[in-house]
Amino acid sequence: MISEFQHPDLQVCVLAAGKGKRMRSNKPKVLHKVLGRAMIDYVLHTVESLRPKGIAVVTGHASEMVQAHVGKPRNLEWVIQDKQLGTGHAVRQCEEVISDVRDVLIVCGDTPLLRSETLAKLVAEHRERDAVVTVLTAEVDDPSGYGRIVRDSAGKVTEIIEEKDATDVQRLIREVSSGIYCVRHDVLFDLLHKIGNHNMQEEYYLPDIVPLALKDGRSVETVCMEDAAEMMGVNDRVQLSRVEDRMQANIIRDWQERGVTIEKPETVRIEATVSIGLDTIIQAGCYLIGSTRIGDECRVGPYAVLVNAWLDDQVEVFAFSHIHSANVAMETKIGPFARLRPGAQLDEEVRVGNFVEIKNSVVGRGSKVNHLSYIGDTEMGADCNIGAGTITCNYDGANKHKTMIGDRVFVGSDTKLIAPVEIKSDATVGAGSIITKKVESGGLTLSERPDQRHVSHWQRPRKKSR
Ligand code: UD1
Ligand code: CA
């Protein structure tokens, strides 16, 4: 039996050739990201899950960029539309690559909220009603920008009129076209060859297949979406942010349903590419970006930024910390106001406190760097205590050098470790030292300290009393 999510007799066409003029961008529109993922990726993922026979993607403007981004998945064909003469013209370019299928499903590359269930329903209804053309429509409060669904007195659709071509009365219609169609393959290209470009934009409009099909006595049906938000198109950056808001609400609900607590959800950003474990708490104002992965029972925030960060279970990230391309093992605590830069790797039960920056360094299990330090290009063992204000001086103006620190090392406050340098296990370094040579295990190592004097007759200047 063929399930609802297998469509071996369906071809998908994705329209993605437009420049997206209204975006005002050097990038093709479909490569603009919605919560960290390009719009075209959402649409391709959605149509792929219908398991159609093939997917044709029409590109034109900066097609190399779109193709380089997507690559060449199996069953995907690239179709080039040299000049963007309209959506109807775009579909017509696919004629060669579509083999023998019953229906063609046409979707736009700029509607990333679309769900595969909705498309499956469109195809099912189209087939059930034995229609030739079925248009996916939606009732919206603000129809501006969309093609309006025009119906006759009997309620049958007669045409789809673009906003620019609509009369004032037609513009009041709140039922709009999603730009998504299911069409019988054996008539689609006949219809497409007949459409003209006598309209305000002088474009070959795909919606014109509706009156043409009716004229030939063929049946045109509509399917109205349950949730109109799904068809929100992105034509400019205002719509981009609206779609992103909607996507964010979906993603947050999804994580809440999977056992993540999100405080003040309207203040957080969680990109589509992020994953979060059970019983983790995300506090207000957090930004979870890119390939960030958070384990179970963690607490993050408020106002933490995690970019491509990997956190194991039971990690705590306190307020205003910034973690970028770093790995954090179980039960480690970070911040507040800590910064982990690329290549930072903290083992289990590490403690990194306020105003500490760690870059390209390993910090071994149970070690503590609690206050005001810079640790760069360092390998540190387990159970060390690095005093406040310790700096690894890793850069000589041309090259970076390594600092090696063993296990159970104690470094006193305000110490400078001039790399390359090594501190053996169980060493203690006195506060205020400048370490330039290897520090042996055990005992106390410290650099000369300036003498301390007492000036007994000295008087502190005092403010004049008023
Ligand atoms: C289109 C529909 C409108 C519908 C709306 C839904 C037409 C004429 N209009 O309007 O009825 O309500 O979508 O979002 O179909 N494209 C090409 N080649 C072209 C022109 C466009 O591939 O020559 C692609 C674009 O890249 C885009 C999609 O087709 O992904 C839709 O084009 P767009 O210009 O965004 O059309 P809308 O004005 O949004
Ligand atoms: Ca659009």
Coordinates of C-alpha atoms and ligand atoms in Angstrom, one line a residue:
M1 CA 0.0 0.0 0.0
I2 CA 1.2 3.5 -0.8
S3 CA 1.0 5.8 2.2
E4 CA -0.1 9.3 2.3
F5 CA 3.6 10.3 2.3
Q6 CA 4.6 8.5 -0.9
H7 CA 3.8 10.0 -4.2
P8 CA 5.5 8.1 -7.0
D9 CA 3.2 9.6 -9.6
L10 CA 3.8 13.2 -8.6
Q11 CA 6.4 15.7 -9.8
V12 CA 7.2 18.8 -7.8
C13 CA 8.3 22.1 -9.3
V14 CA 9.9 24.7 -7.0
L15 CA 10.0 28.2 -8.3
A16 CA 13.1 30.0 -7.1
A17 CA 14.3 32.0 -10.1
G18 CA 13.2 35.5 -9.0
K19 CA 15.8 38.0 -7.9
G20 CA 13.6 39.1 -5.1
K21 CA 13.8 42.8 -6.0
R22 CA 11.8 43.8 -2.9
M23 CA 14.4 42.2 -0.6
R24 CA 17.0 44.7 -1.9
S25 CA 19.8 42.3 -1.6
N26 CA 22.9 41.0 -3.5
K27 CA 21.8 37.5 -2.5
P28 CA 19.0 35.6 -4.2
K29 CA 15.9 35.7 -2.1
V30 CA 15.6 32.0 -1.4
L31 CA 19.0 31.9 0.2
H32 CA 17.9 34.4 2.8
K33 CA 17.8 32.7 6.2
V34 CA 14.8 32.2 8.5
L35 CA 16.1 31.3 11.9
G36 CA 19.4 30.1 10.6
R37 CA 18.2 28.0 7.6
A38 CA 17.9 29.2 4.0
M39 CA 14.3 29.5 2.8
I40 CA 14.9 27.1 0.0
D41 CA 16.1 24.4 2.5
Y42 CA 12.7 24.5 4.3
V43 CA 10.8 24.2 1.1
L44 CA 12.9 21.4 -0.3
H45 CA 12.7 19.5 3.0
T46 CA 8.9 19.9 3.0
V47 CA 8.5 18.6 -0.6
E48 CA 11.0 15.8 -0.2
S49 CA 8.9 14.4 2.6
L50 CA 6.1 13.8 0.2
R51 CA 8.5 11.4 -1.6
P52 CA 7.6 12.5 -5.1
K53 CA 9.0 11.0 -8.2
G54 CA 11.1 14.1 -8.9
I55 CA 11.7 17.6 -7.8
A56 CA 12.6 20.3 -10.4
V57 CA 13.9 23.5 -9.0
V58 CA 13.7 26.6 -11.3
T59 CA 16.6 29.0 -10.7
G60 CA 17.7 32.0 -12.7
H61 CA 18.9 34.9 -10.8
A62 CA 22.3 33.9 -9.3
S63 CA 21.5 30.3 -10.0
E64 CA 25.1 29.2 -9.3
M65 CA 24.7 30.5 -5.7
V66 CA 21.5 28.6 -5.2
Q67 CA 22.9 25.4 -6.7
A68 CA 26.1 25.6 -4.7
H69 CA 24.1 26.0 -1.6
V70 CA 21.7 23.0 -2.2
G71 CA 24.1 20.7 -3.9
K72 CA 22.7 17.8 -5.9
P73 CA 20.4 15.6 -3.9
R74 CA 19.1 12.5 -5.6
N75 CA 15.9 13.0 -7.6
L76 CA 16.5 16.8 -7.8
E77 CA 16.8 18.5 -11.3
W78 CA 18.0 22.0 -11.8
V79 CA 16.1 24.0 -14.4
I80 CA 17.4 27.3 -15.6
Q81 CA 15.1 30.2 -16.4
D82 CA 17.4 32.7 -18.1
K83 CA 15.0 35.6 -18.0
Q84 CA 12.4 35.9 -15.2
L85 CA 9.4 36.5 -17.3
G86 CA 6.9 35.3 -14.7
T87 CA 5.7 32.3 -12.7
G88 CA 3.9 30.7 -15.7
H89 CA 7.1 31.1 -17.8
A90 CA 9.1 29.5 -15.0
V91 CA 7.0 26.4 -14.8
R92 CA 7.1 26.1 -18.6
Q93 CA 10.9 25.7 -18.4
C94 CA 10.3 22.4 -16.6
E95 CA 8.5 20.7 -19.5
E96 CA 11.6 18.7 -20.6
V97 CA 12.5 17.3 -17.2
I98 CA 9.1 16.1 -16.1
S99 CA 8.6 12.5 -17.0
D100 CA 5.4 10.5 -16.9
V101 CA 3.5 11.4 -13.8
R102 CA -0.2 12.0 -13.0
D103 CA 0.1 15.4 -11.4
V104 CA 2.5 18.3 -11.0
L105 CA 2.7 20.1 -7.7
I106 CA 4.0 23.7 -8.0
V107 CA 5.3 25.5 -5.0
C108 CA 7.2 28.7 -4.5
G109 CA 10.6 28.9 -2.9
D110 CA 9.7 31.8 -0.7
T111 CA 7.1 30.2 1.6
P112 CA 9.1 28.5 4.3
L113 CA 6.3 27.9 6.8
L114 CA 4.5 25.5 4.5
R115 CA 4.0 22.0 6.0
S116 CA 4.1 18.7 4.1
E117 CA 0.7 17.7 5.6
T118 CA -0.9 20.6 3.9
L119 CA 0.6 19.7 0.6
A120 CA -0.4 16.1 1.0
K121 CA -3.9 17.2 1.7
L122 CA -3.9 19.4 -1.5
V123 CA -2.8 16.4 -3.6
A124 CA -5.3 14.1 -2.0
E125 CA -8.3 16.5 -2.5
H126 CA -7.2 17.2 -6.0
R127 CA -7.3 13.5 -6.8
E128 CA -10.4 12.8 -4.9
R129 CA -12.3 15.5 -6.8
D130 CA -10.7 14.4 -10.0
A131 CA -9.8 18.0 -10.7
V132 CA -7.5 19.3 -13.5
V133 CA -6.3 22.3 -11.6
T134 CA -6.5 22.7 -7.8
V135 CA -5.4 25.9 -6.1
L136 CA -4.4 26.1 -2.5
T137 CA -6.0 29.2 -1.0
A138 CA -6.3 30.9 2.3
E139 CA -8.5 33.4 4.1
V140 CA -6.4 36.2 5.5
D141 CA -7.1 39.4 7.3
D142 CA -4.6 41.4 5.2
P143 CA -4.6 40.2 1.6
S144 CA -2.2 42.8 0.3
G145 CA 0.4 41.5 -2.1
Y146 CA -1.3 38.3 -2.8
G147 CA -3.4 37.2 -5.8
R148 CA -7.1 37.3 -5.0
I149 CA -9.5 34.4 -5.6
V150 CA -12.4 35.6 -7.8
R151 CA -15.6 33.6 -7.6
D152 CA -18.9 33.7 -9.5
S153 CA -22.3 34.0 -7.9
A154 CA -22.4 30.2 -7.5
G155 CA -19.2 30.3 -5.6
K156 CA -17.1 28.7 -8.3
V157 CA -13.6 30.1 -8.8
T158 CA -13.3 32.0 -12.1
E159 CA -9.9 33.6 -12.0
I160 CA -7.0 34.7 -9.8
I161 CA -6.2 38.3 -10.1
E162 CA -2.9 39.8 -9.0
E163 CA -3.0 42.8 -6.7
K164 CA -1.5 45.1 -9.4
D165 CA -4.2 44.1 -11.9
A166 CA -7.1 44.1 -9.4
T167 CA -9.9 46.6 -9.3
D168 CA -10.6 48.4 -6.0
V169 CA -13.5 46.0 -5.3
Q170 CA -11.4 42.9 -6.1
R171 CA -8.8 44.1 -3.7
L172 CA -11.3 43.7 -0.9
I173 CA -11.4 40.0 -1.4
R174 CA -9.8 38.2 1.5
E175 CA -9.4 34.8 0.0
V176 CA -6.0 34.7 -1.6
S177 CA -3.8 32.3 -3.6
S178 CA -0.9 30.6 -1.9
G179 CA 0.8 30.4 -5.2
I180 CA 0.7 26.6 -4.8
Y181 CA -1.1 24.4 -7.4
C182 CA -1.7 20.8 -8.2
V183 CA -2.2 20.3 -11.9
R184 CA -2.8 17.3 -14.2
H185 CA 0.5 16.7 -16.0
D186 CA -1.3 15.9 -19.3
V187 CA -2.9 19.4 -19.6
L188 CA -0.4 21.6 -17.6
F189 CA 1.9 22.5 -20.6
D190 CA -1.0 22.9 -23.0
L191 CA -2.4 25.5 -20.7
L192 CA 1.1 27.1 -20.1
H193 CA 1.7 27.6 -23.8
K194 CA -1.6 29.6 -24.0
I195 CA -0.9 32.1 -21.3
G196 CA 0.0 35.7 -22.4
N197 CA 1.6 38.6 -20.6
H198 CA -1.0 41.3 -21.0
N199 CA -1.0 42.5 -17.5
M200 CA 0.5 45.3 -15.4
Q201 CA 3.8 43.5 -14.9
E202 CA 4.0 42.1 -18.4
E203 CA 4.7 38.7 -17.0
Y204 CA 3.5 35.2 -17.9
Y205 CA 1.3 34.6 -14.8
L206 CA 0.9 31.0 -13.7
P207 CA -2.5 31.9 -12.1
D208 CA -3.8 32.5 -15.7
I209 CA -4.0 28.7 -16.2
V210 CA -7.2 28.9 -14.1
P211 CA -9.5 30.8 -16.6
L212 CA -7.8 29.0 -19.5
A213 CA -8.7 25.6 -18.0
L214 CA -12.2 26.7 -17.3
K215 CA -12.5 27.9 -20.9
D216 CA -11.6 24.4 -22.1
G217 CA -14.3 23.1 -19.8
R218 CA -11.9 21.6 -17.3
S219 CA -12.6 21.4 -13.6
V220 CA -10.8 23.8 -11.3
E221 CA -11.0 23.3 -7.6
T222 CA -9.7 25.1 -4.5
V223 CA -8.5 23.8 -1.2
C224 CA -8.6 26.4 1.6
M225 CA -5.8 26.1 4.2
E226 CA -6.7 25.6 7.8
D227 CA -3.9 27.9 9.0
A228 CA -3.3 30.8 6.7
A229 CA 0.0 31.7 8.3
E230 CA 1.6 28.7 6.6
M231 CA 1.5 30.3 3.2
M232 CA 3.1 33.6 4.3
G233 CA 5.4 34.5 1.5
V234 CA 8.7 36.5 1.9
N235 CA 9.0 39.3 -0.6
D236 CA 10.7 41.9 1.5
R237 CA 12.4 42.1 4.9
V238 CA 9.3 43.1 6.8
Q239 CA 7.7 39.8 5.7
L240 CA 11.0 38.0 6.5
S241 CA 10.8 39.1 10.1
R242 CA 7.1 38.2 10.3
V243 CA 7.7 34.7 8.9
E244 CA 10.6 34.4 11.3
D245 CA 8.4 35.3 14.3
R246 CA 5.9 32.7 13.2
M247 CA 8.6 30.1 12.7
Q248 CA 10.1 31.0 16.1
A249 CA 6.7 30.5 17.8
N250 CA 6.4 27.0 16.1
I251 CA 10.0 26.0 17.2
I252 CA 9.4 27.1 20.8
R253 CA 6.2 25.2 21.1
D254 CA 7.9 22.2 19.6
W255 CA 10.6 22.3 22.3
Q256 CA 8.1 22.9 25.0
E257 CA 6.2 19.9 23.9
R258 CA 9.4 17.9 24.0
G259 CA 10.1 18.8 27.7
V260 CA 12.1 22.0 27.6
T261 CA 11.2 24.9 29.8
I262 CA 11.5 28.3 28.1
E263 CA 11.1 31.3 30.3
K264 CA 9.8 34.5 28.6
P265 CA 9.6 32.7 25.2
E266 CA 8.9 36.0 23.4
T267 CA 12.5 37.1 24.2
V268 CA 14.5 34.2 23.1
R269 CA 15.9 33.2 19.7
I270 CA 16.2 29.5 19.0
E271 CA 17.3 28.7 15.5
A272 CA 15.8 25.8 13.5
T273 CA 19.2 24.0 13.6
V274 CA 19.5 23.9 17.4
S275 CA 18.7 20.9 19.6
I276 CA 17.9 20.9 23.4
G277 CA 17.6 18.1 25.9
L278 CA 14.9 17.1 28.4
D279 CA 14.3 19.2 31.5
T280 CA 16.7 21.9 30.3
I281 CA 15.7 25.5 31.3
I282 CA 16.2 28.3 28.8
Q283 CA 15.9 31.7 30.5
A284 CA 14.9 35.0 29.1
G285 CA 16.8 36.7 26.3
C286 CA 18.9 33.8 25.3
Y287 CA 20.2 33.4 21.7
L288 CA 20.7 29.8 20.6
I289 CA 22.3 29.9 17.2
G290 CA 23.6 27.6 14.5
S291 CA 24.6 24.0 15.4
T292 CA 24.2 24.6 19.1
R293 CA 23.4 21.4 21.0
I294 CA 22.3 21.5 24.6
G295 CA 22.0 18.3 26.7
D296 CA 19.5 17.3 29.4
E297 CA 18.9 19.2 32.7
C298 CA 21.0 22.3 31.7
R299 CA 20.2 25.8 32.7
V300 CA 21.1 28.6 30.3
G301 CA 20.7 32.3 30.8
P302 CA 19.3 34.8 31.2
Y303 CA 20.8 36.7 28.2
A304 CA 23.4 34.1 27.2
V305 CA 24.5 33.7 23.6
L306 CA 25.4 30.3 22.3
V307 CA 26.7 30.0 18.7
N308 CA 27.6 26.5 17.5
A309 CA 28.1 25.5 21.2
W310 CA 28.0 21.9 22.4
L311 CA 26.9 21.5 26.0
D312 CA 26.7 18.1 27.7
D313 CA 24.1 17.3 30.4
Q314 CA 23.7 19.3 33.6
V315 CA 25.7 22.3 32.4
E316 CA 24.9 25.7 33.8
V317 CA 25.5 28.9 31.9
F318 CA 24.9 32.0 33.9
A319 CA 23.8 35.4 32.8
F320 CA 25.4 37.3 29.9
S321 CA 27.9 34.6 28.9
H322 CA 28.9 34.2 25.3
I323 CA 29.9 30.7 23.9
H324 CA 31.1 30.3 20.4
S325 CA 32.2 27.0 18.8
A326 CA 33.2 25.5 22.2
N327 CA 32.6 22.1 23.9
V328 CA 31.4 21.9 27.5
A329 CA 31.3 18.6 29.4
M330 CA 28.8 17.5 32.1
E331 CA 28.2 19.5 35.3
T332 CA 30.4 22.4 34.3
K333 CA 29.4 25.9 35.3
I334 CA 30.1 29.0 33.2
G335 CA 29.7 32.7 33.9
P336 CA 28.1 35.1 34.6
F337 CA 29.9 37.2 32.0
A338 CA 32.2 34.5 30.7
R339 CA 33.4 34.1 27.1
L340 CA 34.3 30.8 25.5
R341 CA 35.8 31.3 22.1
P342 CA 36.4 28.7 19.3
G343 CA 38.3 25.7 20.4
A344 CA 37.6 26.0 24.1
Q345 CA 37.0 22.6 25.6
L346 CA 35.9 22.3 29.2
D347 CA 35.9 18.9 30.8
E348 CA 33.5 17.7 33.5
E349 CA 32.8 19.8 36.5
V350 CA 35.0 22.7 35.4
R351 CA 34.2 26.2 36.8
V352 CA 34.7 29.3 34.6
G353 CA 33.7 32.4 36.4
N354 CA 33.1 36.1 35.6
F355 CA 35.1 38.0 33.1
V356 CA 37.1 35.0 32.0
E357 CA 38.0 34.4 28.3
I358 CA 39.1 31.0 27.1
K359 CA 40.2 30.3 23.5
N360 CA 41.6 27.2 21.8
S361 CA 42.3 25.5 25.2
V362 CA 41.5 22.4 27.1
V363 CA 40.6 22.8 30.8
G364 CA 40.8 19.5 32.6
R365 CA 38.2 18.0 34.8
G366 CA 37.3 19.9 38.0
S367 CA 39.7 22.8 37.2
K368 CA 38.6 26.3 38.2
V369 CA 39.3 29.6 36.4
N370 CA 37.0 31.8 38.4
H371 CA 37.8 35.5 37.9
L372 CA 39.2 37.9 35.3
S373 CA 41.5 35.6 33.3
Y374 CA 42.6 35.0 29.8
I375 CA 43.5 31.4 28.9
G376 CA 44.6 30.9 25.3
D377 CA 46.3 28.1 23.5
T378 CA 46.6 26.2 26.7
E379 CA 46.4 22.6 27.8
M380 CA 45.4 22.4 31.4
G381 CA 45.0 19.2 33.4
A382 CA 42.5 18.3 36.2
D383 CA 41.8 20.0 39.5
C384 CA 43.9 23.1 38.9
N385 CA 43.1 26.5 40.5
I386 CA 43.9 29.5 38.4
G387 CA 43.9 32.6 40.5
A388 CA 42.2 35.9 39.6
G389 CA 43.7 37.9 36.9
T390 CA 46.0 35.1 35.5
I391 CA 46.9 35.8 31.9
T392 CA 48.5 33.3 29.4
C393 CA 50.6 35.6 27.3
N394 CA 50.3 33.5 24.1
Y395 CA 51.0 36.0 21.4
D396 CA 54.4 37.6 20.6
G397 CA 53.1 39.8 17.8
A398 CA 53.7 37.2 15.1
N399 CA 53.1 33.7 16.5
K400 CA 50.9 32.0 19.1
H401 CA 52.6 29.9 21.7
K402 CA 51.3 27.1 24.0
T403 CA 51.0 27.0 27.7
M404 CA 51.1 23.5 29.2
I405 CA 49.7 23.1 32.8
G406 CA 49.7 19.7 34.6
D407 CA 47.2 18.4 37.2
R408 CA 46.5 20.0 40.6
V409 CA 48.5 23.1 39.7
F410 CA 47.8 26.2 41.8
V411 CA 48.5 29.6 40.2
G412 CA 48.4 32.6 42.4
S413 CA 46.5 35.7 41.4
D414 CA 47.7 38.2 38.8
T415 CA 50.3 35.8 37.3
K416 CA 51.6 36.2 33.8
L417 CA 52.5 32.9 32.0
I418 CA 54.8 33.9 29.1
A419 CA 54.3 31.2 26.5
P420 CA 55.8 28.9 25.4
V421 CA 55.9 27.7 29.0
E422 CA 55.2 24.6 31.0
I423 CA 54.0 24.1 34.6
K424 CA 54.3 20.6 35.9
S425 CA 51.7 18.8 38.0
D426 CA 51.4 19.7 41.7
A427 CA 53.3 23.0 41.2
T428 CA 52.3 26.2 43.0
V429 CA 53.0 29.6 41.5
G430 CA 53.1 32.6 43.8
A431 CA 50.8 35.5 43.3
G432 CA 52.0 38.3 41.0
S433 CA 54.7 36.1 39.3
I434 CA 55.9 36.5 35.7
I435 CA 56.7 32.9 34.6
T436 CA 59.0 32.6 31.7
K437 CA 60.6 29.2 32.3
K438 CA 59.4 25.7 33.1
V439 CA 58.0 25.3 36.6
E440 CA 58.9 22.0 38.3
S441 CA 56.5 19.9 40.2
G442 CA 55.9 20.5 43.9
G443 CA 57.2 23.4 46.1
L444 CA 56.5 27.1 45.4
T445 CA 57.8 29.0 42.4
L446 CA 57.6 32.8 42.3
S447 CA 59.4 35.6 40.6
E448 CA 61.2 38.4 42.5
R449 CA 58.8 40.7 44.2
P450 CA 59.5 44.4 44.6
D451 CA 60.4 45.5 48.2
Q452 CA 57.6 46.8 50.4
R453 CA 58.3 50.1 52.3
H454 CA 56.5 52.0 54.9
V455 CA 56.4 55.8 54.9
S456 CA 55.1 56.8 58.3
H457 CA 54.9 60.6 57.9
W458 CA 53.0 60.5 54.7
Q459 CA 49.6 62.3 54.7
R460 CA 46.8 61.4 52.3
P461 CA 45.4 64.6 50.6
R462 CA 42.1 65.5 52.0
K463 CA 39.2 67.4 50.4
K464 CA 38.5 70.8 52.0
S465 CA 35.6 70.6 54.4
R466 CA 32.7 72.7 53.4
Ligands
UD1_1 C1 2.8 35.0 -6.4 C2 1.5 34.7 -7.1 C3 0.3 35.2 -6.3 C4 0.3 34.5 -4.9 C5 1.7 34.7 -4.3 C6 1.7 33.8 -3.0 C7 1.9 34.9 -9.6 C8 1.9 35.8 -10.7 N1 1.6 35.4 -8.4 O1 3.0 36.4 -6.2 O2 -0.9 34.9 -7.0 O3 -0.7 35.0 -4.2 O4 2.8 34.3 -5.1 O5 2.9 34.0 -2.3 O6 2.2 33.7 -9.7 N2 9.6 33.2 -9.8 C9 10.4 32.5 -10.8 N3 10.4 33.0 -12.1 C10 9.8 34.2 -12.4 C11 9.0 34.9 -11.4 C12 8.9 34.3 -10.1 O7 10.9 31.5 -10.6 O8 9.9 34.6 -13.5 C13 9.5 32.6 -8.5 C14 10.1 33.5 -7.4 O9 11.5 33.2 -7.2 C15 9.3 33.1 -6.2 C16 7.9 32.6 -6.8 O10 8.2 32.3 -8.2 O11 9.8 32.1 -5.4 C17 6.8 33.6 -6.7 O12 7.2 34.8 -7.3 P1 7.0 36.2 -6.6 O13 7.6 37.3 -7.4 O14 7.4 36.2 -5.2 O15 5.4 36.3 -6.7 P2 4.3 37.1 -5.8 O16 4.3 38.5 -6.2 O17 4.6 36.8 -4.4
CA2 CA 6.2 35.7 -3.2

